[in-house]
Amino acid sequence: MAETKKSNLQLVAAKAGVSVSSVSRVLNGGSASEELARKVREAADELGYVPHASARTMRTGRTDQITLAVADVGNPVYVQMMRTVTGIVAKAGYRLVVSSTGADPQSQIDLVTSLNRGYADGLLMSPLRITEDLVEAMRSSRLPIVVIGTLPADVALDNVRADSATGIGLAVEHLVAQGRRRIALVNGPVDTVPGSARLAGYLSAIERFGLATSAELQVTASAFTYKAGRKATAALLGQASPDAIIGANDLLGVAALKELAAAGRRVPGDVAVVGMDDTDAAELATPSLTSVDLGSAKRAKAAAKLLIRRIADPGAPVSRIVIPPALSVRESTGGQA
């Protein structure tokens, strides 16, 4: 009579010298002594055994995956977030899956719907636009969600946000101290969370320091991108003569540097420039770009820890965290590289 073929679990159990139930418990994340876990994992590695992910998910209700949804994976601020989140979730035993959803809230709603089918254990979101439909999708989600960004006050979801208004205030204060008086803003779309916050902070700071407000000193790029920033800065220089420019992010700030150079304006001699987010792009720019550090890595770290806590304890109190900004002074406003 032919010998019955042993299952993969039986082979691992025989190799480790333990029971099949012990192998199953260890590989499915159950409680086990360090010695037992070591034996099972070593045996599984030697045999090249990998548990079937979908079957394990059905048994345990876990995917061991966390999703990070951002508008643009090419934006340096989101790259910083991805690096930070990857390290935090890996230490907790999760893999990070990144989704680039663009600025359309419907794409984020579709993602929430999809992930609720059991494709992830939690979701970190950094939406550019907040709509009632997106809020409702997040509220009704069975999947734990933490938002990196500003939410309406009545939305009871964990979130970590930057203080853009204070950040813009730091930039204006720094420029005013240098004697700059015609301070322009190159913003992104004002119907986005960061765009509206940057504009409000800019107008408040201009008023606080007694500077004249002027529509010609405010331009709106079609997106928070380098290409859109070049076009917006060109429009600004065609209608006004600023002695300082604040870009609503570093890509817009670098775009302003390039457009000023193309127009023959010296930086910072003729025009000082400040960006926001303090990404690697600010240090790599020529001249290096003074930038408001909005704590992207700190926001990502805090949000990842909140999500891991929320997965472990769904009933935990809602947390709202604000990361304070700081100014990194570089060559574009007369500082050092």
Short mmCIF file of C-alpha atoms in Angstrom, two decimals:
data_model
loop_
_atom_site.label_atom_id
_atom_site.label_comp_id
_atom_site.label_asym_id
_atom_site.label_seq_id
_atom_site.Cartn_x
_atom_site.Cartn_y
_atom_site.Cartn_z
CA MET A 1 0.00 0.00 0.00
CA ALA A 2 1.40 3.39 -0.96
CA GLU A 3 2.63 5.61 1.84
CA THR A 4 0.31 8.55 2.53
CA LYS A 5 1.94 11.84 1.53
CA LYS A 6 2.62 14.01 4.54
CA SER A 7 1.27 17.56 4.65
CA ASN A 8 3.65 20.51 4.80
CA LEU A 9 2.74 21.09 8.44
CA GLN A 10 3.54 17.45 9.25
CA LEU A 11 6.94 17.78 7.57
CA VAL A 12 7.73 20.94 9.56
CA ALA A 13 6.54 19.25 12.77
CA ALA A 14 8.73 16.21 12.13
CA LYS A 15 11.74 18.39 11.35
CA ALA A 16 11.24 20.47 14.52
CA GLY A 17 10.39 17.48 16.70
CA VAL A 18 7.10 19.00 17.85
CA SER A 19 3.39 18.41 17.26
CA VAL A 20 1.46 19.62 14.21
CA SER A 21 -0.74 21.75 16.49
CA SER A 22 2.37 23.48 17.86
CA VAL A 23 3.56 24.27 14.32
CA SER A 24 0.14 25.65 13.41
CA ARG A 25 0.02 27.78 16.55
CA VAL A 26 3.47 29.31 15.96
CA LEU A 27 2.99 30.00 12.24
CA ASN A 28 -0.41 31.58 12.87
CA GLY A 29 0.95 33.96 15.48
CA GLY A 30 -0.37 32.17 18.54
CA SER A 31 1.29 32.05 21.96
CA ALA A 32 4.39 29.88 22.21
CA SER A 33 7.66 29.79 24.12
CA GLU A 34 10.71 31.37 22.51
CA GLU A 35 12.33 27.95 22.20
CA LEU A 36 9.30 26.39 20.50
CA ALA A 37 8.94 29.33 18.12
CA ARG A 38 12.64 29.13 17.24
CA LYS A 39 12.48 25.40 16.46
CA VAL A 40 9.38 25.76 14.29
CA ARG A 41 10.68 28.74 12.32
CA GLU A 42 14.08 27.17 11.75
CA ALA A 43 12.43 23.97 10.50
CA ALA A 44 10.07 25.93 8.24
CA ASP A 45 12.98 27.93 6.82
CA GLU A 46 15.04 24.81 6.12
CA LEU A 47 12.11 23.18 4.32
CA GLY A 48 11.18 26.37 2.48
CA TYR A 49 7.68 26.27 3.90
CA VAL A 50 5.59 29.45 3.62
CA PRO A 51 2.05 29.49 5.10
CA HIS A 52 -0.71 30.16 2.57
CA ALA A 53 -1.64 33.80 3.16
CA SER A 54 -5.33 33.65 2.25
CA ALA A 55 -5.93 30.52 4.30
CA ARG A 56 -4.17 32.04 7.30
CA THR A 57 -6.22 35.22 6.94
CA MET A 58 -9.45 33.20 7.00
CA ARG A 59 -8.33 31.40 10.17
CA THR A 60 -6.90 34.36 12.08
CA GLY A 61 -8.79 37.34 10.64
CA ARG A 62 -5.42 39.04 10.06
CA THR A 63 -3.55 39.95 6.90
CA ASP A 64 -0.46 41.37 8.64
CA GLN A 65 -0.68 44.26 6.18
CA ILE A 66 -1.20 47.98 6.71
CA THR A 67 -2.02 50.31 3.82
CA LEU A 68 -0.76 53.89 3.46
CA ALA A 69 -2.81 55.98 1.02
CA VAL A 70 -1.24 59.23 -0.25
CA ALA A 71 -2.05 61.59 -3.09
CA ASP A 72 1.28 61.36 -4.94
CA VAL A 73 4.05 58.85 -4.23
CA GLY A 74 6.47 61.11 -6.11
CA ASN A 75 6.08 63.98 -3.63
CA PRO A 76 9.11 64.10 -1.29
CA VAL A 77 6.96 64.67 1.80
CA TYR A 78 5.13 61.39 1.17
CA VAL A 79 8.44 59.62 0.59
CA GLN A 80 9.50 60.74 4.07
CA MET A 81 6.25 59.41 5.49
CA MET A 82 6.63 56.06 3.73
CA ARG A 83 10.14 55.57 5.11
CA THR A 84 9.01 56.32 8.64
CA VAL A 85 5.82 54.24 8.57
CA THR A 86 7.63 51.24 7.07
CA GLY A 87 9.98 51.05 10.04
CA ILE A 88 7.24 51.46 12.65
CA VAL A 89 4.85 48.85 11.26
CA ALA A 90 7.63 46.35 10.52
CA LYS A 91 8.58 46.34 14.21
CA ALA A 92 4.96 45.50 15.01
CA GLY A 93 4.95 42.59 12.54
CA TYR A 94 3.18 44.26 9.61
CA ARG A 95 4.05 44.84 5.96
CA LEU A 96 3.33 48.23 4.43
CA VAL A 97 1.37 48.49 1.18
CA VAL A 98 1.33 51.95 -0.44
CA SER A 99 -1.52 53.25 -2.59
CA SER A 100 -1.28 56.45 -4.66
CA THR A 101 -4.86 57.70 -4.82
CA GLY A 102 -4.41 61.16 -6.35
CA ALA A 103 -6.47 64.11 -5.14
CA ASP A 104 -9.90 62.67 -5.99
CA PRO A 105 -11.85 61.73 -2.82
CA GLN A 106 -13.76 59.06 -4.78
CA SER A 107 -10.51 57.13 -5.28
CA GLN A 108 -10.03 57.11 -1.52
CA ILE A 109 -13.65 56.04 -0.95
CA ASP A 110 -13.12 53.16 -3.39
CA LEU A 111 -9.95 52.18 -1.55
CA VAL A 112 -11.74 52.13 1.83
CA THR A 113 -14.49 49.97 0.32
CA SER A 114 -11.96 47.57 -1.19
CA LEU A 115 -9.85 47.22 1.94
CA ASN A 116 -12.95 46.46 4.00
CA ARG A 117 -13.17 43.19 2.09
CA GLY A 118 -10.27 41.90 4.15
CA TYR A 119 -7.17 43.06 2.28
CA ALA A 120 -5.54 44.95 5.18
CA ASP A 121 -5.65 45.21 8.96
CA GLY A 122 -5.55 49.01 9.03
CA LEU A 123 -5.35 52.12 6.88
CA LEU A 124 -3.32 55.33 7.14
CA MET A 125 -4.76 58.08 4.92
CA SER A 126 -3.45 61.51 3.96
CA PRO A 127 -6.29 62.94 1.84
CA LEU A 128 -5.90 66.26 0.04
CA ARG A 129 -9.66 66.85 -0.05
CA ILE A 130 -12.19 66.00 2.65
CA THR A 131 -15.79 65.54 1.47
CA GLU A 132 -18.93 64.42 3.30
CA ASP A 133 -18.92 61.16 1.32
CA LEU A 134 -15.31 60.43 2.26
CA VAL A 135 -16.02 61.20 5.93
CA GLU A 136 -19.02 58.84 5.85
CA ALA A 137 -16.94 56.09 4.23
CA MET A 138 -14.30 56.43 6.95
CA ARG A 139 -16.88 56.57 9.76
CA SER A 140 -18.69 53.43 8.57
CA SER A 141 -15.50 51.46 7.89
CA ARG A 142 -14.93 48.25 9.83
CA LEU A 143 -11.24 48.75 9.08
CA PRO A 144 -9.30 50.86 11.63
CA ILE A 145 -8.34 54.19 10.00
CA VAL A 146 -5.99 56.97 11.11
CA VAL A 147 -5.87 60.21 9.12
CA ILE A 148 -2.68 62.19 8.60
CA GLY A 149 -4.20 65.62 8.11
CA THR A 150 -6.98 67.86 9.36
CA LEU A 151 -10.51 66.52 9.94
CA PRO A 152 -13.73 68.35 10.81
CA ALA A 153 -14.07 68.75 14.58
CA ASP A 154 -17.09 66.44 14.78
CA VAL A 155 -15.36 63.49 13.10
CA ALA A 156 -14.37 61.01 15.81
CA LEU A 157 -11.37 59.41 14.10
CA ASP A 158 -7.74 59.32 15.17
CA ASN A 159 -5.78 61.95 13.31
CA VAL A 160 -2.38 63.63 13.30
CA ARG A 161 -2.01 67.01 11.64
CA ALA A 162 0.49 69.77 10.97
CA ASP A 163 0.03 73.35 12.15
CA SER A 164 0.28 75.07 8.77
CA ALA A 165 -0.97 78.44 10.00
CA THR A 166 1.77 78.72 12.61
CA GLY A 167 4.29 77.43 10.05
CA ILE A 168 3.44 80.15 7.53
CA GLY A 169 3.63 82.65 10.39
CA LEU A 170 7.22 81.55 11.09
CA ALA A 171 8.09 82.10 7.42
CA VAL A 172 6.53 85.57 7.29
CA GLU A 173 8.16 86.57 10.59
CA HIS A 174 11.57 85.48 9.27
CA LEU A 175 11.11 87.43 6.04
CA VAL A 176 9.84 90.56 7.79
CA ALA A 177 12.88 90.48 10.07
CA GLN A 178 14.99 90.74 6.91
CA GLY A 179 13.09 93.82 5.78
CA ARG A 180 10.90 92.08 3.20
CA ARG A 181 7.54 93.75 2.71
CA ARG A 182 6.06 92.44 -0.55
CA ILE A 183 5.71 88.79 0.39
CA ALA A 184 3.95 86.63 -2.19
CA LEU A 185 2.34 83.21 -1.84
CA VAL A 186 2.55 80.50 -4.50
CA ASN A 187 -0.14 78.15 -3.25
CA GLY A 188 -1.64 74.85 -4.39
CA PRO A 189 -5.38 74.38 -5.02
CA VAL A 190 -7.32 76.17 -2.27
CA ASP A 191 -10.09 73.55 -2.26
CA THR A 192 -7.62 71.12 -0.68
CA VAL A 193 -6.88 70.76 3.03
CA PRO A 194 -3.28 72.06 2.78
CA GLY A 195 -4.16 74.76 0.25
CA SER A 196 -6.88 76.30 2.39
CA ALA A 197 -4.75 76.07 5.54
CA ARG A 198 -1.73 77.69 3.86
CA LEU A 199 -3.84 80.56 2.50
CA ALA A 200 -5.52 81.22 5.85
CA GLY A 201 -2.16 81.19 7.63
CA TYR A 202 -0.61 83.52 5.06
CA LEU A 203 -3.43 86.09 5.25
CA SER A 204 -3.39 86.00 9.05
CA ALA A 205 0.39 86.52 9.21
CA ILE A 206 0.35 89.33 6.63
CA GLU A 207 -2.28 91.14 8.69
CA ARG A 208 -0.46 90.48 11.99
CA PHE A 209 2.73 92.09 10.72
CA GLY A 210 0.90 95.05 9.22
CA LEU A 211 1.74 94.26 5.61
CA ALA A 212 -0.53 95.27 2.75
CA THR A 213 -2.55 92.43 1.27
CA SER A 214 -2.73 92.29 -2.49
CA ALA A 215 -4.43 89.86 -4.85
CA GLU A 216 -1.53 90.23 -7.29
CA LEU A 217 0.82 88.72 -4.68
CA GLN A 218 -1.28 85.53 -4.42
CA VAL A 219 -1.20 82.91 -7.15
CA THR A 220 -2.65 79.41 -7.16
CA ALA A 221 -0.92 76.54 -8.94
CA SER A 222 -3.09 73.84 -10.48
CA ALA A 223 -1.37 71.23 -8.29
CA PHE A 224 1.31 70.92 -5.61
CA THR A 225 3.89 69.97 -8.25
CA TYR A 226 7.10 71.43 -9.67
CA LYS A 227 5.68 71.90 -13.16
CA ALA A 228 2.56 73.65 -11.89
CA GLY A 229 4.75 75.78 -9.62
CA ARG A 230 6.88 77.00 -12.53
CA LYS A 231 3.77 78.14 -14.39
CA ALA A 232 2.27 79.82 -11.32
CA THR A 233 5.51 81.64 -10.46
CA ALA A 234 5.84 82.89 -14.04
CA ALA A 235 2.32 84.32 -13.74
CA LEU A 236 3.23 85.95 -10.43
CA LEU A 237 6.34 87.63 -11.85
CA GLY A 238 4.31 88.85 -14.79
CA GLN A 239 1.86 90.71 -12.56
CA ALA A 240 3.84 91.74 -9.47
CA SER A 241 7.32 92.52 -8.11
CA PRO A 242 7.61 90.60 -4.84
CA ASP A 243 10.71 90.81 -2.66
CA ALA A 244 9.91 87.40 -1.13
CA ILE A 245 7.97 84.29 -2.16
CA ILE A 246 6.55 81.54 0.03
CA GLY A 247 5.86 78.26 -1.74
CA ALA A 248 3.08 76.17 -0.17
CA ASN A 249 5.37 73.15 -0.35
CA ASP A 250 9.00 72.50 -1.30
CA LEU A 251 8.19 71.56 -4.88
CA LEU A 252 6.51 74.95 -5.37
CA GLY A 253 9.43 76.62 -3.58
CA VAL A 254 12.01 74.96 -5.84
CA ALA A 255 9.89 75.88 -8.85
CA ALA A 256 10.00 79.51 -7.70
CA LEU A 257 13.80 79.35 -7.45
CA LYS A 258 14.09 78.06 -11.01
CA GLU A 259 11.62 80.58 -12.43
CA LEU A 260 13.37 83.47 -10.68
CA ALA A 261 16.71 82.34 -12.11
CA ALA A 262 15.17 82.16 -15.59
CA ALA A 263 13.88 85.73 -15.14
CA GLY A 264 17.31 86.99 -14.07
CA ARG A 265 16.30 87.66 -10.44
CA ARG A 266 18.92 86.99 -7.76
CA VAL A 267 18.05 84.83 -4.75
CA PRO A 268 18.12 86.04 -2.05
CA GLY A 269 19.46 89.41 -3.26
CA ASP A 270 16.37 90.42 -5.20
CA VAL A 271 13.85 87.91 -3.93
CA ALA A 272 13.99 85.62 -0.89
CA VAL A 273 12.23 82.24 -1.14
CA VAL A 274 10.77 79.93 1.51
CA GLY A 275 9.23 76.50 0.97
CA MET A 276 7.20 74.25 3.24
CA ASP A 277 7.70 70.64 4.40
CA ASP A 278 11.52 70.74 4.74
CA THR A 279 12.09 67.72 2.50
CA ASP A 280 15.31 66.53 0.87
CA ALA A 281 14.39 68.69 -2.13
CA ALA A 282 14.98 71.81 -0.02
CA GLU A 283 18.55 70.82 0.80
CA LEU A 284 19.31 69.69 -2.74
CA ALA A 285 18.07 72.90 -4.38
CA THR A 286 20.47 75.55 -5.69
CA PRO A 287 20.53 77.76 -3.72
CA SER A 288 19.40 75.56 -0.84
CA LEU A 289 15.84 76.37 0.16
CA THR A 290 14.76 77.76 3.51
CA SER A 291 11.73 75.69 4.47
CA VAL A 292 9.13 75.28 7.19
CA ASP A 293 9.45 71.85 8.77
CA LEU A 294 5.90 70.58 9.27
CA GLY A 295 7.11 67.38 10.90
CA SER A 296 6.20 64.90 8.17
CA ALA A 297 8.27 62.12 9.75
CA LYS A 298 6.89 62.91 13.22
CA ARG A 299 3.33 62.94 11.88
CA ALA A 300 3.86 59.60 10.15
CA LYS A 301 5.41 58.04 13.26
CA ALA A 302 2.60 59.23 15.53
CA ALA A 303 -0.08 58.10 13.06
CA ALA A 304 1.46 54.65 12.62
CA LYS A 305 1.62 54.15 16.38
CA LEU A 306 -2.00 55.28 16.73
CA LEU A 307 -3.10 52.79 14.08
CA ILE A 308 -1.26 49.90 15.70
CA ARG A 309 -2.89 50.84 19.01
CA ARG A 310 -6.31 51.09 17.35
CA ILE A 311 -5.93 47.62 15.77
CA ALA A 312 -5.02 46.14 19.15
CA ASP A 313 -7.67 48.10 21.07
CA PRO A 314 -10.65 49.15 18.90
CA GLY A 315 -12.31 50.79 21.89
CA ALA A 316 -9.44 53.13 22.77
CA PRO A 317 -10.25 56.86 23.11
CA VAL A 318 -9.91 58.91 19.92
CA SER A 319 -6.61 60.79 19.70
CA ARG A 320 -5.99 64.08 17.90
CA ILE A 321 -2.35 65.12 17.70
CA VAL A 322 -0.88 68.39 16.38
CA ILE A 323 2.81 68.48 15.43
CA PRO A 324 4.37 71.94 15.92
CA PRO A 325 6.37 73.45 13.01
CA ALA A 326 9.94 74.77 12.91
CA LEU A 327 11.88 76.87 10.41
CA SER A 328 15.03 75.56 8.69
CA VAL A 329 16.97 78.57 7.40
CA ARG A 330 19.15 78.06 4.30
CA GLU A 331 20.71 80.01 1.44
CA SER A 332 17.49 81.18 -0.23
CA THR A 333 16.92 83.65 2.62
CA GLY A 334 20.56 84.38 3.41
CA GLY A 335 21.39 81.41 5.63
CA GLN A 336 24.02 78.70 5.20
CA ALA A 337 23.70 75.62 2.98
#
